Amino acid sequence: MSDKNISAILYSKGDLRLEERDIPTPGKGEVQVSIHSVGICGSDVHYWTHGAIGDFIVKAPMVLGHESSGIVTALGEGVKHLKVGDRVALEPGVPCRACDYCKTGRYNLCPDVEFHATPPYHGTLARLITHAADFCFKLPDHVSFEEGALLEPLSVGIHACKRAGVTVGDNVLICGAGPIGLVNLLTAKAMGAATVCVTDIDEGRLKVAKTLGANHTVLVTSRDAKALASQVKECMDGKIDITIECSGAESSIQLGIFATKSGGVLVLVGLGPAEVKLPIVDAAVREVDIRGIFRYCNTYPTALAMVASGAVNVKPLVTHHFALEKTLDAFETARTGAGGAIKVVIDCFRK
């Protein structure tokens, strides 16, 4: 296999191949990027193992990957704020810029957003791609490529904490200690949360949460949401201002409702079954606000500032690196969590 433009392409459920694609030429307002680092997201693994996520079905070969950073290698017409050689992080969702959602700043809700590695749009697990220049963010010299790639999951945490209204002195419960739960932990602490409790079914991940600043951790051993809520409240002296649910499990969402104080906020980040059974009357009569999030918007500058300033350290999340040629091994590691895997990063650059 030559080194033309090797890409990791998903053809259908379980059929992930490394193949050559044409080298793309940047159009107006675009840049060509030599991809350096790509983090594997749970959605990438889900497309690989299931061939679909909800209504998003892989019907044609699709390049995976959307947590990305690289080096600008060519400029399209009209690009002024970047130059060849710039190191950049790529925000993967490019909206239409013209609809009401875009014009009011909530471009994540744009119905015509083109998001990397979401059918039918290709992702970034490739040597070379093109991307909208205004969705590329220049990295300071001291911010690494892997940190640049992790601005994407960190953005999810920032958007969730903003939707929750996390502020100085808050007591926050985070359900789930996977990569998204952990970036929510980092973000909540950076935004001033006084106390953070993290729950999970995996003792190893709770230990990681503790090293990243969790004040309390609770191992989930049953689906009795009321009993677990009592346990969590005991850790938090009975007051949980905000719950950020990152697992998508029905019992965990129930926990979030029971544990959150009256007048508090529950933010749903994790995506599980399309329909779940909830104690909705409990939430209603206690005025627990239930809010959803969809990806993020206007978060990359904040994420970059947090990382560049040292307010947030995402480096401990990266547990494994693989070369692009070892993509299948990387996906299997991410799928199984082998070796304590949290965030697996694929290095796409030419050696």
mmCIF file of C-alpha atoms in Angstrom:
data_model
loop_
_atom_site.group_PDB
_atom_site.id
_atom_site.type_symbol
_atom_site.label_atom_id
_atom_site.label_comp_id
_atom_site.label_asym_id
_atom_site.label_seq_id
_atom_site.Cartn_x
_atom_site.Cartn_y
_atom_site.Cartn_z
ATOM 1 C CA MET A 1 0.000 0.000 0.000
ATOM 2 C CA SER A 2 1.437 3.388 -0.953
ATOM 3 C CA ASP A 3 1.234 6.498 1.195
ATOM 4 C CA LYS A 4 -1.111 8.442 -1.093
ATOM 5 C CA ASN A 5 -3.989 9.219 1.246
ATOM 6 C CA ILE A 6 -4.613 6.227 3.484
ATOM 7 C CA SER A 7 -8.021 6.439 5.152
ATOM 8 C CA ALA A 8 -10.007 4.280 7.606
ATOM 9 C CA ILE A 9 -13.278 3.587 5.802
ATOM 10 C CA LEU A 10 -16.335 1.876 7.252
ATOM 11 C CA TYR A 11 -18.276 -0.003 4.567
ATOM 12 C CA SER A 12 -20.901 -1.594 6.786
ATOM 13 C CA LYS A 13 -21.329 -3.107 10.226
ATOM 14 C CA GLY A 14 -18.003 -4.647 11.263
ATOM 15 C CA ASP A 15 -16.341 -3.917 7.910
ATOM 16 C CA LEU A 16 -13.620 -1.315 8.511
ATOM 17 C CA ARG A 17 -10.860 -1.087 5.916
ATOM 18 C CA LEU A 18 -7.725 0.935 5.265
ATOM 19 C CA GLU A 19 -7.792 2.179 1.701
ATOM 20 C CA GLU A 20 -6.347 4.919 -0.463
ATOM 21 C CA ARG A 21 -8.481 7.915 -1.404
ATOM 22 C CA ASP A 22 -7.751 10.835 -3.681
ATOM 23 C CA ILE A 23 -5.890 13.762 -2.185
ATOM 24 C CA PRO A 24 -8.527 16.482 -1.638
ATOM 25 C CA THR A 25 -8.128 20.036 -2.889
ATOM 26 C CA PRO A 26 -9.468 22.823 -0.650
ATOM 27 C CA GLY A 27 -12.330 24.864 -2.039
ATOM 28 C CA LYS A 28 -13.261 28.441 -1.285
ATOM 29 C CA GLY A 29 -13.003 29.132 2.443
ATOM 30 C CA GLU A 30 -11.402 25.747 3.116
ATOM 31 C CA VAL A 31 -7.974 24.449 4.078
ATOM 32 C CA GLN A 32 -6.269 21.159 3.423
ATOM 33 C CA VAL A 33 -5.088 19.540 6.652
ATOM 34 C CA SER A 34 -2.532 16.815 7.225
ATOM 35 C CA ILE A 35 -4.211 15.004 10.097
ATOM 36 C CA HIS A 36 -1.969 14.246 13.053
ATOM 37 C CA SER A 37 -4.131 12.933 15.908
ATOM 38 C CA VAL A 38 -7.656 11.502 16.003
ATOM 39 C CA GLY A 39 -9.359 10.353 19.198
ATOM 40 C CA ILE A 40 -11.743 7.421 18.944
ATOM 41 C CA CYS A 41 -15.203 8.375 20.173
ATOM 42 C CA GLY A 42 -17.870 5.988 21.389
ATOM 43 C CA SER A 43 -19.913 6.954 18.335
ATOM 44 C CA ASP A 44 -17.103 5.766 16.034
ATOM 45 C CA VAL A 45 -17.076 2.411 17.805
ATOM 46 C CA HIS A 46 -20.874 2.199 17.652
ATOM 47 C CA TYR A 47 -20.918 2.803 13.899
ATOM 48 C CA TRP A 48 -18.278 0.081 13.525
ATOM 49 C CA THR A 49 -20.124 -2.466 15.664
ATOM 50 C CA HIS A 50 -23.717 -1.624 14.670
ATOM 51 C CA GLY A 51 -23.541 0.208 11.336
ATOM 52 C CA ALA A 52 -25.880 2.903 12.605
ATOM 53 C CA ILE A 53 -26.756 5.244 15.456
ATOM 54 C CA GLY A 54 -30.494 5.807 15.573
ATOM 55 C CA ASP A 55 -31.607 7.257 12.255
ATOM 56 C CA PHE A 56 -28.013 7.809 11.106
ATOM 57 C CA ILE A 57 -27.311 4.678 9.047
ATOM 58 C CA VAL A 58 -24.118 3.895 7.149
ATOM 59 C CA LYS A 59 -25.440 3.358 3.621
ATOM 60 C CA ALA A 60 -22.225 4.148 1.731
ATOM 61 C CA PRO A 61 -18.516 3.847 2.596
ATOM 62 C CA MET A 62 -17.661 6.459 5.247
ATOM 63 C CA VAL A 63 -14.364 7.611 6.731
ATOM 64 C CA LEU A 64 -14.595 7.481 10.532
ATOM 65 C CA GLY A 65 -13.207 9.897 13.126
ATOM 66 C CA HIS A 66 -14.078 13.417 14.292
ATOM 67 C CA GLU A 67 -11.832 14.281 17.265
ATOM 68 C CA SER A 68 -8.976 15.761 15.273
ATOM 69 C CA SER A 69 -5.941 17.972 14.968
ATOM 70 C CA GLY A 70 -3.318 18.465 12.272
ATOM 71 C CA ILE A 71 -1.224 20.824 10.185
ATOM 72 C CA VAL A 72 -2.522 23.144 7.459
ATOM 73 C CA THR A 73 -0.935 22.066 4.160
ATOM 74 C CA ALA A 74 -2.839 24.165 1.584
ATOM 75 C CA LEU A 75 -5.185 27.131 1.530
ATOM 76 C CA GLY A 76 -8.373 27.572 -0.450
ATOM 77 C CA GLU A 77 -9.517 30.862 -1.932
ATOM 78 C CA GLY A 78 -10.223 33.620 0.569
ATOM 79 C CA VAL A 79 -8.563 32.070 3.626
ATOM 80 C CA LYS A 80 -6.720 34.838 5.469
ATOM 81 C CA HIS A 81 -6.441 33.888 9.148
ATOM 82 C CA LEU A 82 -4.457 30.678 8.623
ATOM 83 C CA LYS A 83 -1.239 29.874 6.777
ATOM 84 C CA VAL A 84 0.480 26.697 5.611
ATOM 85 C CA GLY A 85 2.245 25.114 8.567
ATOM 86 C CA ASP A 86 -0.250 26.235 11.213
ATOM 87 C CA ARG A 87 -1.139 23.583 13.790
ATOM 88 C CA VAL A 88 -4.915 23.438 14.215
ATOM 89 C CA ALA A 89 -7.747 21.706 16.014
ATOM 90 C CA LEU A 90 -10.792 20.952 13.876
ATOM 91 C CA GLU A 91 -14.321 21.567 15.096
ATOM 92 C CA PRO A 92 -16.072 18.765 13.205
ATOM 93 C CA GLY A 93 -19.562 20.166 12.642
ATOM 94 C CA VAL A 94 -19.942 22.812 9.931
ATOM 95 C CA PRO A 95 -23.452 24.336 9.810
ATOM 96 C CA CYS A 96 -25.223 26.154 6.997
ATOM 97 C CA ARG A 97 -24.565 29.555 8.635
ATOM 98 C CA ALA A 98 -27.869 30.913 7.221
ATOM 99 C CA CYS A 99 -30.767 29.380 9.184
ATOM 100 C CA ASP A 100 -32.336 30.878 12.307
ATOM 101 C CA TYR A 101 -30.405 28.493 14.567
ATOM 102 C CA CYS A 102 -27.096 29.539 13.039
ATOM 103 C CA LYS A 103 -27.940 33.234 13.115
ATOM 104 C CA THR A 104 -28.943 33.078 16.781
ATOM 105 C CA GLY A 105 -25.760 31.255 17.763
ATOM 106 C CA ARG A 106 -27.201 27.769 18.303
ATOM 107 C CA TYR A 107 -25.650 26.314 15.195
ATOM 108 C CA ASN A 108 -25.435 22.834 16.735
ATOM 109 C CA LEU A 109 -29.182 22.635 16.095
ATOM 110 C CA CYS A 110 -28.822 23.548 12.411
ATOM 111 C CA PRO A 111 -30.755 20.959 10.364
ATOM 112 C CA ASP A 112 -28.110 21.064 7.630
ATOM 113 C CA VAL A 113 -24.956 20.704 9.730
ATOM 114 C CA GLU A 114 -22.240 18.586 8.098
ATOM 115 C CA PHE A 115 -20.631 16.658 10.931
ATOM 116 C CA HIS A 116 -17.567 14.511 10.427
ATOM 117 C CA ALA A 117 -18.184 10.761 10.494
ATOM 118 C CA THR A 118 -21.951 11.120 10.659
ATOM 119 C CA PRO A 119 -23.626 9.605 7.582
ATOM 120 C CA PRO A 120 -23.321 10.663 4.837
ATOM 121 C CA TYR A 121 -20.307 12.842 5.714
ATOM 122 C CA HIS A 122 -16.745 11.550 5.844
ATOM 123 C CA GLY A 123 -14.627 11.881 8.960
ATOM 124 C CA THR A 124 -10.977 12.588 9.609
ATOM 125 C CA LEU A 125 -9.213 9.249 9.994
ATOM 126 C CA ALA A 126 -7.059 9.907 6.954
ATOM 127 C CA ARG A 127 -3.697 11.346 5.991
ATOM 128 C CA LEU A 128 -5.242 14.394 4.328
ATOM 129 C CA ILE A 129 -8.666 16.037 4.462
ATOM 130 C CA THR A 130 -10.212 19.426 3.709
ATOM 131 C CA HIS A 131 -12.195 21.444 6.227
ATOM 132 C CA ALA A 132 -13.871 24.827 6.601
ATOM 133 C CA ALA A 133 -11.171 27.277 7.618
ATOM 134 C CA ASP A 134 -13.418 29.119 10.079
ATOM 135 C CA PHE A 135 -13.904 25.863 11.983
ATOM 136 C CA CYS A 136 -10.147 25.376 12.406
ATOM 137 C CA PHE A 137 -8.545 26.760 15.564
ATOM 138 C CA LYS A 138 -4.850 27.546 15.688
ATOM 139 C CA LEU A 139 -2.999 25.766 18.488
ATOM 140 C CA PRO A 140 -0.407 27.600 20.574
ATOM 141 C CA ASP A 141 3.059 26.049 20.410
ATOM 142 C CA HIS A 142 2.771 24.546 23.895
ATOM 143 C CA VAL A 143 -0.536 22.758 23.188
ATOM 144 C CA SER A 144 0.062 19.277 21.779
ATOM 145 C CA PHE A 145 -1.737 17.622 18.889
ATOM 146 C CA GLU A 146 -3.423 15.129 21.213
ATOM 147 C CA GLU A 147 -4.689 17.997 23.368
ATOM 148 C CA GLY A 148 -5.983 19.633 20.197
ATOM 149 C CA ALA A 149 -7.894 16.474 19.300
ATOM 150 C CA LEU A 150 -9.378 16.309 22.795
ATOM 151 C CA LEU A 151 -10.882 19.772 22.470
ATOM 152 C CA GLU A 152 -13.798 17.940 20.836
ATOM 153 C CA PRO A 153 -14.898 15.800 23.811
ATOM 154 C CA LEU A 154 -13.961 18.653 26.155
ATOM 155 C CA SER A 155 -16.422 20.811 24.201
ATOM 156 C CA VAL A 156 -19.182 18.374 25.109
ATOM 157 C CA GLY A 157 -18.339 18.884 28.778
ATOM 158 C CA ILE A 158 -18.274 22.662 28.409
ATOM 159 C CA HIS A 159 -21.628 22.732 26.624
ATOM 160 C CA ALA A 160 -23.194 20.425 29.228
ATOM 161 C CA CYS A 161 -21.887 22.469 32.149
ATOM 162 C CA LYS A 162 -23.060 25.690 30.516
ATOM 163 C CA ARG A 163 -26.522 24.201 29.931
ATOM 164 C CA ALA A 164 -26.527 23.138 33.576
ATOM 165 C CA GLY A 165 -25.409 26.546 34.772
ATOM 166 C CA VAL A 166 -22.474 25.221 36.787
ATOM 167 C CA THR A 167 -20.911 28.025 38.802
ATOM 168 C CA VAL A 168 -18.752 28.686 41.841
ATOM 169 C CA GLY A 169 -19.818 26.695 44.897
ATOM 170 C CA ASP A 170 -22.125 24.215 43.181
ATOM 171 C CA ASN A 171 -22.388 20.603 44.236
ATOM 172 C CA VAL A 172 -22.442 18.423 41.126
ATOM 173 C CA LEU A 173 -23.243 14.765 40.545
ATOM 174 C CA ILE A 174 -21.834 13.187 37.395
ATOM 175 C CA CYS A 175 -23.265 9.820 36.380
ATOM 176 C CA GLY A 176 -20.770 7.816 34.339
ATOM 177 C CA ALA A 177 -16.965 7.910 34.401
ATOM 178 C CA GLY A 178 -16.279 7.267 30.732
ATOM 179 C CA PRO A 179 -14.440 9.885 28.665
ATOM 180 C CA ILE A 180 -17.460 12.218 28.528
ATOM 181 C CA GLY A 181 -18.158 11.900 32.239
ATOM 182 C CA LEU A 182 -14.507 12.660 32.958
ATOM 183 C CA VAL A 183 -14.413 15.785 30.767
ATOM 184 C CA ASN A 184 -17.554 16.959 32.547
ATOM 185 C CA LEU A 185 -15.729 16.415 35.834
ATOM 186 C CA LEU A 186 -12.758 18.476 34.629
ATOM 187 C CA THR A 187 -15.020 21.217 33.300
ATOM 188 C CA ALA A 188 -17.229 21.416 36.374
ATOM 189 C CA LYS A 189 -14.198 21.764 38.627
ATOM 190 C CA ALA A 190 -12.707 24.416 36.349
ATOM 191 C CA MET A 191 -15.995 26.340 36.430
ATOM 192 C CA GLY A 192 -15.895 26.455 40.212
ATOM 193 C CA ALA A 193 -17.900 23.466 41.416
ATOM 194 C CA ALA A 194 -17.166 23.001 45.117
ATOM 195 C CA THR A 195 -17.903 19.299 45.322
ATOM 196 C CA VAL A 196 -18.222 16.697 42.572
ATOM 197 C CA CYS A 197 -19.395 13.114 43.019
ATOM 198 C CA VAL A 198 -18.982 10.593 40.183
ATOM 199 C CA THR A 199 -20.835 7.290 39.823
ATOM 200 C CA ASP A 200 -19.976 4.318 37.613
ATOM 201 C CA ILE A 201 -20.208 0.532 37.418
ATOM 202 C CA ASP A 202 -16.427 0.230 36.915
ATOM 203 C CA GLU A 203 -14.138 0.594 39.917
ATOM 204 C CA GLY A 204 -11.123 1.319 37.708
ATOM 205 C CA ARG A 205 -12.764 4.307 36.068
ATOM 206 C CA LEU A 206 -13.831 5.658 39.442
ATOM 207 C CA LYS A 207 -10.197 5.557 40.532
ATOM 208 C CA VAL A 208 -9.332 7.641 37.472
ATOM 209 C CA ALA A 209 -12.106 10.090 38.373
ATOM 210 C CA LYS A 210 -10.616 10.409 41.840
ATOM 211 C CA THR A 211 -7.184 11.253 40.414
ATOM 212 C CA LEU A 212 -8.800 13.899 38.184
ATOM 213 C CA GLY A 213 -10.388 15.723 41.091
ATOM 214 C CA ALA A 214 -13.616 13.962 42.055
ATOM 215 C CA ASN A 215 -14.350 14.596 45.726
ATOM 216 C CA HIS A 216 -16.460 11.463 46.019
ATOM 217 C CA THR A 217 -17.060 8.341 43.948
ATOM 218 C CA VAL A 218 -19.850 5.795 44.234
ATOM 219 C CA LEU A 219 -19.705 2.321 42.704
ATOM 220 C CA VAL A 220 -23.059 1.377 41.187
ATOM 221 C CA THR A 221 -23.949 -2.206 42.116
ATOM 222 C CA SER A 222 -27.722 -2.234 41.607
ATOM 223 C CA ARG A 223 -30.471 -0.595 39.572
ATOM 224 C CA ASP A 224 -32.315 0.630 42.667
ATOM 225 C CA ALA A 225 -32.213 4.331 41.805
ATOM 226 C CA LYS A 226 -33.807 5.511 45.063
ATOM 227 C CA ALA A 227 -31.344 3.585 47.208
ATOM 228 C CA LEU A 228 -28.432 4.851 45.143
ATOM 229 C CA ALA A 229 -29.746 8.410 45.405
ATOM 230 C CA SER A 230 -29.710 8.086 49.190
ATOM 231 C CA GLN A 231 -26.123 6.842 49.057
ATOM 232 C CA VAL A 232 -25.037 9.714 46.832
ATOM 233 C CA LYS A 233 -26.851 12.304 48.947
ATOM 234 C CA GLU A 234 -25.053 11.009 52.028
ATOM 235 C CA CYS A 235 -21.722 11.660 50.296
ATOM 236 C CA MET A 236 -22.828 15.151 49.292
ATOM 237 C CA ASP A 237 -24.402 16.177 52.618
ATOM 238 C CA GLY A 238 -27.847 15.972 51.067
ATOM 239 C CA LYS A 239 -27.441 18.772 48.551
ATOM 240 C CA ILE A 240 -26.932 18.153 44.825
ATOM 241 C CA ASP A 241 -27.501 21.314 42.844
ATOM 242 C CA ILE A 242 -26.833 19.792 39.428
ATOM 243 C CA THR A 243 -26.684 16.300 37.956
ATOM 244 C CA ILE A 244 -24.991 15.631 34.631
ATOM 245 C CA GLU A 245 -26.016 12.204 33.334
ATOM 246 C CA CYS A 246 -23.429 10.742 30.942
ATOM 247 C CA SER A 247 -24.287 7.039 30.729
ATOM 248 C CA GLY A 248 -27.699 7.002 29.059
ATOM 249 C CA ALA A 249 -28.802 4.127 31.319
ATOM 250 C CA GLU A 250 -32.435 4.262 32.436
ATOM 251 C CA SER A 251 -31.635 3.628 36.097
ATOM 252 C CA SER A 252 -28.963 6.322 36.017
ATOM 253 C CA ILE A 253 -31.378 8.916 34.640
ATOM 254 C CA GLN A 254 -33.808 7.912 37.383
ATOM 255 C CA LEU A 255 -30.989 8.409 39.885
ATOM 256 C CA GLY A 256 -30.425 11.887 38.510
ATOM 257 C CA ILE A 257 -34.037 12.861 39.142
ATOM 258 C CA PHE A 258 -34.188 11.421 42.656
ATOM 259 C CA ALA A 259 -30.813 12.817 43.715
ATOM 260 C CA THR A 260 -31.060 16.366 42.360
ATOM 261 C CA LYS A 261 -32.351 18.904 44.879
ATOM 262 C CA SER A 262 -35.703 20.593 44.419
ATOM 263 C CA GLY A 263 -35.242 23.447 41.979
ATOM 264 C CA GLY A 264 -32.050 21.886 40.654
ATOM 265 C CA VAL A 265 -31.023 20.909 37.146
ATOM 266 C CA LEU A 266 -30.528 17.542 35.449
ATOM 267 C CA VAL A 267 -28.686 17.580 32.117
ATOM 268 C CA LEU A 268 -28.929 14.530 29.862
ATOM 269 C CA VAL A 269 -25.699 13.931 27.963
ATOM 270 C CA GLY A 270 -25.542 10.164 27.528
ATOM 271 C CA LEU A 271 -27.683 8.579 24.831
ATOM 272 C CA GLY A 272 -29.211 5.186 25.558
ATOM 273 C CA PRO A 273 -32.575 3.687 24.603
ATOM 274 C CA ALA A 274 -34.941 5.876 22.594
ATOM 275 C CA GLU A 275 -37.569 5.525 25.340
ATOM 276 C CA VAL A 276 -37.033 5.174 29.090
ATOM 277 C CA LYS A 277 -39.287 5.025 32.157
ATOM 278 C CA LEU A 278 -38.838 8.068 34.397
ATOM 279 C CA PRO A 279 -40.265 9.279 37.742
ATOM 280 C CA ILE A 280 -41.468 12.383 35.959
ATOM 281 C CA VAL A 281 -43.947 13.441 38.663
ATOM 282 C CA ASP A 282 -41.118 13.539 41.191
ATOM 283 C CA ALA A 283 -39.214 15.878 38.869
ATOM 284 C CA ALA A 284 -42.281 18.004 38.121
ATOM 285 C CA VAL A 285 -43.493 18.626 41.662
ATOM 286 C CA ARG A 286 -39.974 19.437 42.868
ATOM 287 C CA GLU A 287 -39.261 21.674 39.840
ATOM 288 C CA VAL A 288 -36.194 19.724 38.736
ATOM 289 C CA ASP A 289 -35.351 21.104 35.303
ATOM 290 C CA ILE A 290 -34.460 18.389 32.786
ATOM 291 C CA ARG A 291 -32.326 19.659 29.903
ATOM 292 C CA GLY A 292 -30.801 17.929 26.931
ATOM 293 C CA ILE A 293 -27.701 18.733 24.942
ATOM 294 C CA PHE A 294 -26.798 18.052 21.323
ATOM 295 C CA ARG A 295 -23.074 18.182 20.680
ATOM 296 C CA TYR A 296 -21.967 21.777 21.401
ATOM 297 C CA CYS A 297 -21.659 25.255 19.939
ATOM 298 C CA ASN A 298 -19.328 28.204 20.525
ATOM 299 C CA THR A 299 -17.173 26.065 22.805
ATOM 300 C CA TYR A 300 -13.882 25.552 20.957
ATOM 301 C CA PRO A 301 -12.371 28.920 21.936
ATOM 302 C CA THR A 302 -13.245 28.211 25.575
ATOM 303 C CA ALA A 303 -11.918 24.650 25.398
ATOM 304 C CA LEU A 304 -8.664 25.840 23.857
ATOM 305 C CA ALA A 305 -8.288 28.604 26.450
ATOM 306 C CA MET A 306 -8.889 26.123 29.285
ATOM 307 C CA VAL A 307 -6.245 23.732 27.986
ATOM 308 C CA ALA A 308 -3.730 26.407 27.001
ATOM 309 C CA SER A 309 -3.972 28.128 30.386
ATOM 310 C CA GLY A 310 -3.653 24.901 32.346
ATOM 311 C CA ALA A 311 -7.108 25.277 33.873
ATOM 312 C CA VAL A 312 -7.954 21.843 32.448
ATOM 313 C CA ASN A 313 -5.519 18.984 31.900
ATOM 314 C CA VAL A 314 -6.867 16.472 29.394
ATOM 315 C CA LYS A 315 -3.590 14.573 28.962
ATOM 316 C CA PRO A 316 -4.384 11.910 31.610
ATOM 317 C CA LEU A 317 -7.435 10.862 29.568
ATOM 318 C CA VAL A 318 -5.206 9.524 26.770
ATOM 319 C CA THR A 319 -4.218 5.974 27.658
ATOM 320 C CA HIS A 320 -3.311 4.475 24.258
ATOM 321 C CA HIS A 321 -1.746 5.556 20.963
ATOM 322 C CA PHE A 322 -1.896 3.607 17.694
ATOM 323 C CA ALA A 323 -0.566 4.242 14.216
ATOM 324 C CA LEU A 324 -3.130 4.655 11.444
ATOM 325 C CA GLU A 325 -2.053 1.269 10.074
ATOM 326 C CA LYS A 326 -3.221 -0.273 13.391
ATOM 327 C CA THR A 327 -6.693 1.240 13.265
ATOM 328 C CA LEU A 328 -8.481 -2.068 13.820
ATOM 329 C CA ASP A 329 -6.391 -2.747 16.928
ATOM 330 C CA ALA A 330 -7.185 0.760 18.144
ATOM 331 C CA PHE A 331 -10.932 0.254 17.680
ATOM 332 C CA GLU A 332 -10.851 -3.100 19.427
ATOM 333 C CA THR A 333 -9.008 -1.553 22.374
ATOM 334 C CA ALA A 334 -11.558 1.261 22.556
ATOM 335 C CA ARG A 335 -14.441 -1.216 22.309
ATOM 336 C CA THR A 336 -13.238 -3.545 25.054
ATOM 337 C CA GLY A 337 -11.507 -1.049 27.306
ATOM 338 C CA ALA A 338 -8.506 -3.366 27.327
ATOM 339 C CA GLY A 339 -5.584 -2.232 29.409
ATOM 340 C CA GLY A 340 -7.702 0.352 31.202
ATOM 341 C CA ALA A 341 -8.356 2.250 27.969
ATOM 342 C CA ILE A 342 -10.111 5.573 28.387
ATOM 343 C CA LYS A 343 -9.244 7.631 25.325
ATOM 344 C CA VAL A 344 -7.524 5.903 22.412
ATOM 345 C CA VAL A 345 -5.736 8.178 19.939
ATOM 346 C CA ILE A 346 -4.729 7.259 16.384
ATOM 347 C CA ASP A 347 -1.708 9.039 14.936
ATOM 348 C CA CYS A 348 -2.280 9.574 11.228
ATOM 349 C CA PHE A 349 0.844 11.529 10.303
ATOM 350 C CA ARG A 350 3.441 10.120 7.928
ATOM 351 C CA LYS A 351 6.486 8.727 9.674
#
